[in-house]
Amino acid sequence: MVTKQFSDSPEGAELRRADSLAREIFSDVANKWALLIIEALGDRTLRFSEVRDEVEGISHKMLTQNLRILERNGLVVRTVHPTVPPRVEYTLTAPGLGLRETAHGMCDWTQRNLGHIEASRREFDA
């Protein structure tokens, strides 16, 4: 599938279109690992191993893939320091910090509705 590039037209930002750039971006950042990485970074700069330690259960491969996706979308800056071995650090950009605020809202919503969701799951699964 070829992604439609955004050209200030409503179609370019239309989430319901299969070829929408907005839909592709949403897919990139609305996964559990990306949101947890964004939350882990917060307003700090962390090395790869520090991010991995903060995001429990993430594999080296998944962390690498998600950091690359976040960097590609301009949400994370990757800085390589010329040392031996190289020291690599990650920091959220201004849009990344904005997305973190949105993620906080989702976390708050989850906390407020956790009891209701658990009860609904028990009832559904019975």
Short mmCIF file of N, CA and C in Angstrom, two decimals:
data_model
loop_
_atom_site.label_atom_id
_atom_site.label_comp_id
_atom_site.label_asym_id
_atom_site.label_seq_id
_atom_site.Cartn_x
_atom_site.Cartn_y
_atom_site.Cartn_z
N MET A 1 0.84 -1.17 0.00
CA MET A 1 0.00 0.00 0.00
C MET A 1 0.89 1.24 0.00
N VAL A 2 0.59 2.19 -0.84
CA VAL A 2 1.30 3.45 -0.90
C VAL A 2 0.56 4.45 -0.02
N THR A 3 1.30 5.13 0.84
CA THR A 3 0.69 6.09 1.74
C THR A 3 0.50 7.41 1.04
N LYS A 4 -0.70 7.96 1.17
CA LYS A 4 -0.99 9.27 0.60
C LYS A 4 -0.23 10.32 1.41
N GLN A 5 0.45 11.20 0.76
CA GLN A 5 1.17 12.26 1.45
C GLN A 5 0.22 13.41 1.77
N PHE A 6 0.40 14.03 2.91
CA PHE A 6 -0.46 15.12 3.34
C PHE A 6 -0.16 16.35 2.52
N SER A 7 -1.20 16.97 1.98
CA SER A 7 -1.02 18.15 1.14
C SER A 7 -2.01 19.24 1.53
N ASP A 8 -2.24 19.40 2.82
CA ASP A 8 -3.18 20.38 3.35
C ASP A 8 -4.60 20.16 2.89
N SER A 9 -4.89 18.99 2.38
CA SER A 9 -6.26 18.67 1.98
C SER A 9 -6.88 17.78 3.04
N PRO A 10 -8.19 17.87 3.22
CA PRO A 10 -8.83 17.03 4.24
C PRO A 10 -8.60 15.54 4.00
N GLU A 11 -8.46 15.12 2.73
CA GLU A 11 -8.26 13.70 2.44
C GLU A 11 -6.95 13.19 3.02
N GLY A 12 -5.92 14.04 3.05
CA GLY A 12 -4.61 13.63 3.54
C GLY A 12 -4.60 13.31 5.01
N ALA A 13 -5.52 13.90 5.76
CA ALA A 13 -5.57 13.67 7.20
C ALA A 13 -6.71 12.74 7.60
N GLU A 14 -7.43 12.22 6.64
CA GLU A 14 -8.61 11.39 6.91
C GLU A 14 -8.21 10.03 7.46
N LEU A 15 -8.55 9.77 8.71
CA LEU A 15 -8.17 8.52 9.35
C LEU A 15 -8.87 7.30 8.76
N ARG A 16 -10.04 7.48 8.20
CA ARG A 16 -10.79 6.33 7.69
C ARG A 16 -10.28 5.85 6.34
N ARG A 17 -9.48 6.63 5.68
CA ARG A 17 -8.95 6.21 4.37
C ARG A 17 -7.77 5.26 4.57
N ALA A 18 -7.75 4.18 3.81
CA ALA A 18 -6.68 3.19 3.93
C ALA A 18 -5.31 3.77 3.60
N ASP A 19 -5.26 4.76 2.72
CA ASP A 19 -3.98 5.32 2.29
C ASP A 19 -3.66 6.65 2.99
N SER A 20 -4.28 6.91 4.12
CA SER A 20 -4.10 8.16 4.84
C SER A 20 -2.79 8.20 5.61
N LEU A 21 -2.06 9.30 5.48
CA LEU A 21 -0.83 9.49 6.25
C LEU A 21 -1.16 9.56 7.74
N ALA A 22 -2.25 10.21 8.07
CA ALA A 22 -2.65 10.31 9.48
C ALA A 22 -2.91 8.93 10.07
N ARG A 23 -3.52 8.07 9.30
CA ARG A 23 -3.78 6.70 9.77
C ARG A 23 -2.49 5.93 9.99
N GLU A 24 -1.52 6.13 9.12
CA GLU A 24 -0.23 5.48 9.27
C GLU A 24 0.49 5.97 10.52
N ILE A 25 0.44 7.27 10.76
CA ILE A 25 1.08 7.84 11.96
C ILE A 25 0.39 7.30 13.21
N PHE A 26 -0.93 7.28 13.19
CA PHE A 26 -1.69 6.76 14.33
C PHE A 26 -1.28 5.32 14.62
N SER A 27 -1.14 4.53 13.59
CA SER A 27 -0.73 3.14 13.75
C SER A 27 0.67 3.05 14.35
N ASP A 28 1.55 3.95 13.95
CA ASP A 28 2.93 3.94 14.46
C ASP A 28 3.01 4.26 15.95
N VAL A 29 2.18 5.18 16.43
CA VAL A 29 2.33 5.65 17.81
C VAL A 29 1.30 5.06 18.76
N ALA A 30 0.25 4.43 18.24
CA ALA A 30 -0.81 3.91 19.12
C ALA A 30 -0.62 2.42 19.36
N ASN A 31 0.56 2.04 19.73
CA ASN A 31 0.78 0.65 20.14
C ASN A 31 1.35 0.67 21.55
N LYS A 32 1.22 -0.44 22.24
CA LYS A 32 1.61 -0.45 23.65
C LYS A 32 3.07 -0.10 23.87
N TRP A 33 3.94 -0.55 22.99
CA TRP A 33 5.36 -0.28 23.22
C TRP A 33 5.69 1.18 23.01
N ALA A 34 5.19 1.77 21.94
CA ALA A 34 5.49 3.18 21.66
C ALA A 34 5.03 4.06 22.81
N LEU A 35 3.81 3.83 23.29
CA LEU A 35 3.29 4.66 24.38
C LEU A 35 4.09 4.45 25.66
N LEU A 36 4.51 3.23 25.94
CA LEU A 36 5.32 2.98 27.13
C LEU A 36 6.71 3.60 27.01
N ILE A 37 7.28 3.60 25.82
CA ILE A 37 8.58 4.23 25.60
C ILE A 37 8.47 5.73 25.79
N ILE A 38 7.42 6.32 25.24
CA ILE A 38 7.20 7.76 25.38
C ILE A 38 7.04 8.11 26.86
N GLU A 39 6.29 7.31 27.58
CA GLU A 39 6.10 7.54 29.01
C GLU A 39 7.43 7.39 29.76
N ALA A 40 8.21 6.39 29.41
CA ALA A 40 9.50 6.16 30.08
C ALA A 40 10.46 7.32 29.86
N LEU A 41 10.50 7.84 28.64
CA LEU A 41 11.42 8.95 28.36
C LEU A 41 11.00 10.22 29.10
N GLY A 42 9.71 10.49 29.10
CA GLY A 42 9.23 11.68 29.78
C GLY A 42 9.99 12.91 29.34
N ASP A 43 10.43 13.70 30.29
CA ASP A 43 11.21 14.90 29.95
C ASP A 43 12.70 14.67 30.20
N ARG A 44 13.10 13.39 30.16
CA ARG A 44 14.50 13.03 30.41
C ARG A 44 15.17 12.58 29.12
N THR A 45 16.47 12.50 29.18
CA THR A 45 17.28 11.89 28.13
C THR A 45 17.80 10.58 28.70
N LEU A 46 17.54 9.48 27.99
CA LEU A 46 17.95 8.17 28.48
C LEU A 46 18.75 7.42 27.43
N ARG A 47 19.66 6.58 27.91
CA ARG A 47 20.38 5.68 27.02
C ARG A 47 19.47 4.50 26.70
N PHE A 48 19.83 3.75 25.65
CA PHE A 48 19.03 2.61 25.21
C PHE A 48 18.75 1.65 26.36
N SER A 49 19.79 1.29 27.10
CA SER A 49 19.62 0.32 28.20
C SER A 49 18.73 0.88 29.30
N GLU A 50 18.76 2.19 29.51
CA GLU A 50 17.90 2.79 30.53
C GLU A 50 16.44 2.75 30.09
N VAL A 51 16.19 2.99 28.81
CA VAL A 51 14.82 2.89 28.29
C VAL A 51 14.34 1.44 28.46
N ARG A 52 15.19 0.49 28.09
CA ARG A 52 14.82 -0.93 28.21
C ARG A 52 14.51 -1.30 29.65
N ASP A 53 15.28 -0.77 30.59
CA ASP A 53 15.03 -1.05 32.01
C ASP A 53 13.71 -0.45 32.48
N GLU A 54 13.33 0.67 31.90
CA GLU A 54 12.09 1.36 32.29
C GLU A 54 10.84 0.67 31.73
N VAL A 55 10.99 0.01 30.58
CA VAL A 55 9.84 -0.60 29.91
C VAL A 55 9.92 -2.12 30.13
N GLU A 56 9.31 -2.55 31.18
CA GLU A 56 9.37 -3.97 31.57
C GLU A 56 8.77 -4.86 30.50
N GLY A 57 9.51 -5.91 30.13
CA GLY A 57 9.01 -6.91 29.20
C GLY A 57 9.31 -6.65 27.74
N ILE A 58 9.89 -5.51 27.41
CA ILE A 58 10.18 -5.22 25.99
C ILE A 58 11.49 -5.90 25.60
N SER A 59 11.50 -6.49 24.42
CA SER A 59 12.72 -7.13 23.92
C SER A 59 13.62 -6.07 23.27
N HIS A 60 14.87 -6.42 23.11
CA HIS A 60 15.83 -5.55 22.45
C HIS A 60 15.33 -5.19 21.05
N LYS A 61 14.84 -6.18 20.32
CA LYS A 61 14.35 -5.98 18.96
C LYS A 61 13.16 -5.03 18.92
N MET A 62 12.18 -5.23 19.81
CA MET A 62 10.99 -4.37 19.82
C MET A 62 11.32 -2.95 20.22
N LEU A 63 12.26 -2.80 21.17
CA LEU A 63 12.67 -1.46 21.57
C LEU A 63 13.34 -0.75 20.41
N THR A 64 14.24 -1.44 19.73
CA THR A 64 14.93 -0.86 18.57
C THR A 64 13.93 -0.45 17.50
N GLN A 65 13.00 -1.33 17.15
CA GLN A 65 12.01 -1.03 16.11
C GLN A 65 11.16 0.18 16.48
N ASN A 66 10.70 0.21 17.71
CA ASN A 66 9.82 1.30 18.12
C ASN A 66 10.55 2.62 18.25
N LEU A 67 11.79 2.60 18.73
CA LEU A 67 12.56 3.84 18.77
C LEU A 67 12.80 4.38 17.36
N ARG A 68 13.06 3.51 16.42
CA ARG A 68 13.25 3.95 15.03
C ARG A 68 11.98 4.56 14.46
N ILE A 69 10.84 3.94 14.75
CA ILE A 69 9.55 4.47 14.28
C ILE A 69 9.29 5.84 14.90
N LEU A 70 9.54 5.96 16.20
CA LEU A 70 9.33 7.24 16.87
C LEU A 70 10.28 8.31 16.33
N GLU A 71 11.50 7.92 16.05
CA GLU A 71 12.47 8.86 15.48
C GLU A 71 12.04 9.27 14.07
N ARG A 72 11.61 8.32 13.27
CA ARG A 72 11.16 8.60 11.90
C ARG A 72 10.01 9.60 11.88
N ASN A 73 9.13 9.49 12.87
CA ASN A 73 7.98 10.38 12.95
C ASN A 73 8.27 11.68 13.68
N GLY A 74 9.52 11.90 14.06
CA GLY A 74 9.92 13.16 14.67
C GLY A 74 9.48 13.31 16.11
N LEU A 75 9.25 12.19 16.81
CA LEU A 75 8.81 12.24 18.20
C LEU A 75 9.96 12.02 19.17
N VAL A 76 11.04 11.43 18.67
CA VAL A 76 12.23 11.14 19.48
C VAL A 76 13.45 11.60 18.69
N VAL A 77 14.41 12.15 19.41
CA VAL A 77 15.71 12.49 18.83
C VAL A 77 16.71 11.49 19.35
N ARG A 78 17.47 10.92 18.43
CA ARG A 78 18.54 9.97 18.77
C ARG A 78 19.86 10.70 18.62
N THR A 79 20.64 10.71 19.70
CA THR A 79 21.94 11.38 19.69
C THR A 79 23.03 10.35 19.93
N VAL A 80 23.98 10.28 18.98
CA VAL A 80 25.11 9.36 19.10
C VAL A 80 26.33 10.18 19.49
N HIS A 81 26.94 9.81 20.63
CA HIS A 81 28.14 10.49 21.09
C HIS A 81 29.35 9.69 20.60
N PRO A 82 30.35 10.39 20.04
CA PRO A 82 31.52 9.71 19.46
C PRO A 82 32.49 9.19 20.52
N THR A 83 32.06 8.15 21.20
CA THR A 83 32.92 7.51 22.19
C THR A 83 33.09 6.05 21.81
N VAL A 84 33.98 5.37 22.49
CA VAL A 84 34.17 3.93 22.25
C VAL A 84 33.84 3.21 23.54
N PRO A 85 32.81 2.40 23.57
CA PRO A 85 31.81 2.21 22.52
C PRO A 85 30.92 3.44 22.40
N PRO A 86 30.22 3.58 21.26
CA PRO A 86 29.36 4.75 21.08
C PRO A 86 28.28 4.82 22.17
N ARG A 87 28.00 6.01 22.63
CA ARG A 87 26.93 6.23 23.60
C ARG A 87 25.75 6.84 22.85
N VAL A 88 24.60 6.18 22.92
CA VAL A 88 23.42 6.63 22.20
C VAL A 88 22.36 7.03 23.22
N GLU A 89 21.78 8.20 23.03
CA GLU A 89 20.76 8.70 23.93
C GLU A 89 19.50 9.08 23.16
N TYR A 90 18.38 9.02 23.86
CA TYR A 90 17.08 9.31 23.26
C TYR A 90 16.35 10.36 24.11
N THR A 91 15.73 11.31 23.42
CA THR A 91 14.99 12.39 24.06
C THR A 91 13.73 12.65 23.26
N LEU A 92 12.63 12.96 23.94
CA LEU A 92 11.40 13.32 23.24
C LEU A 92 11.53 14.73 22.66
N THR A 93 10.97 14.92 21.48
CA THR A 93 10.88 16.24 20.87
C THR A 93 9.64 16.94 21.43
N ALA A 94 9.41 18.17 21.02
CA ALA A 94 8.21 18.90 21.46
C ALA A 94 6.93 18.13 21.08
N PRO A 95 6.80 17.64 19.82
CA PRO A 95 5.60 16.84 19.52
C PRO A 95 5.54 15.55 20.34
N GLY A 96 6.68 14.95 20.64
CA GLY A 96 6.71 13.75 21.48
C GLY A 96 6.21 14.05 22.89
N LEU A 97 6.60 15.20 23.43
CA LEU A 97 6.11 15.61 24.75
C LEU A 97 4.60 15.86 24.70
N GLY A 98 4.12 16.43 23.58
CA GLY A 98 2.68 16.62 23.43
C GLY A 98 1.94 15.30 23.40
N LEU A 99 2.49 14.32 22.71
CA LEU A 99 1.87 13.00 22.68
C LEU A 99 1.90 12.37 24.06
N ARG A 100 2.93 12.65 24.82
CA ARG A 100 3.02 12.13 26.20
C ARG A 100 1.86 12.67 27.04
N GLU A 101 1.50 13.92 26.84
CA GLU A 101 0.35 14.48 27.56
C GLU A 101 -0.93 13.72 27.21
N THR A 102 -1.08 13.39 25.93
CA THR A 102 -2.23 12.60 25.49
C THR A 102 -2.21 11.22 26.14
N ALA A 103 -1.04 10.61 26.19
CA ALA A 103 -0.90 9.30 26.81
C ALA A 103 -1.26 9.37 28.30
N HIS A 104 -0.89 10.46 28.96
CA HIS A 104 -1.27 10.64 30.36
C HIS A 104 -2.80 10.64 30.50
N GLY A 105 -3.48 11.29 29.57
CA GLY A 105 -4.94 11.30 29.60
C GLY A 105 -5.50 9.90 29.47
N MET A 106 -4.89 9.09 28.59
CA MET A 106 -5.33 7.70 28.43
C MET A 106 -5.08 6.91 29.72
N CYS A 107 -3.96 7.14 30.36
CA CYS A 107 -3.66 6.45 31.63
C CYS A 107 -4.67 6.85 32.70
N ASP A 108 -4.98 8.13 32.78
CA ASP A 108 -5.98 8.60 33.75
C ASP A 108 -7.33 7.95 33.49
N TRP A 109 -7.73 7.90 32.21
CA TRP A 109 -9.00 7.28 31.83
C TRP A 109 -9.01 5.81 32.25
N THR A 110 -7.90 5.11 32.01
CA THR A 110 -7.80 3.70 32.38
C THR A 110 -7.96 3.52 33.88
N GLN A 111 -7.27 4.34 34.65
CA GLN A 111 -7.38 4.24 36.11
C GLN A 111 -8.81 4.48 36.58
N ARG A 112 -9.48 5.48 36.01
CA ARG A 112 -10.85 5.80 36.42
C ARG A 112 -11.82 4.69 36.06
N ASN A 113 -11.57 3.96 34.98
CA ASN A 113 -12.52 2.98 34.47
C ASN A 113 -12.09 1.53 34.67
N LEU A 114 -11.00 1.31 35.36
CA LEU A 114 -10.46 -0.03 35.52
C LEU A 114 -11.47 -0.99 36.16
N GLY A 115 -12.12 -0.58 37.22
CA GLY A 115 -13.11 -1.44 37.88
C GLY A 115 -14.24 -1.82 36.95
N HIS A 116 -14.75 -0.84 36.22
CA HIS A 116 -15.84 -1.10 35.27
C HIS A 116 -15.39 -2.08 34.18
N ILE A 117 -14.20 -1.88 33.65
CA ILE A 117 -13.69 -2.74 32.58
C ILE A 117 -13.48 -4.17 33.09
N GLU A 118 -12.90 -4.30 34.28
CA GLU A 118 -12.69 -5.63 34.83
C GLU A 118 -14.02 -6.35 35.05
N ALA A 119 -15.02 -5.65 35.57
CA ALA A 119 -16.33 -6.25 35.80
C ALA A 119 -16.97 -6.66 34.47
N SER A 120 -16.86 -5.83 33.46
CA SER A 120 -17.40 -6.15 32.14
C SER A 120 -16.73 -7.36 31.54
N ARG A 121 -15.44 -7.47 31.69
CA ARG A 121 -14.70 -8.64 31.17
C ARG A 121 -15.14 -9.93 31.87
N ARG A 122 -15.28 -9.86 33.20
CA ARG A 122 -15.73 -11.04 33.94
C ARG A 122 -17.11 -11.48 33.48
N GLU A 123 -17.99 -10.50 33.30
CA GLU A 123 -19.35 -10.82 32.84
C GLU A 123 -19.34 -11.37 31.42
N PHE A 124 -18.56 -10.80 30.55
CA PHE A 124 -18.49 -11.25 29.16
C PHE A 124 -17.93 -12.66 29.07
N ASP A 125 -16.86 -12.92 29.85
CA ASP A 125 -16.17 -14.21 29.80
C ASP A 125 -16.91 -15.34 30.52
N ALA A 126 -17.92 -14.98 31.30
CA ALA A 126 -18.66 -16.02 32.06
C ALA A 126 -19.54 -16.86 31.16
#
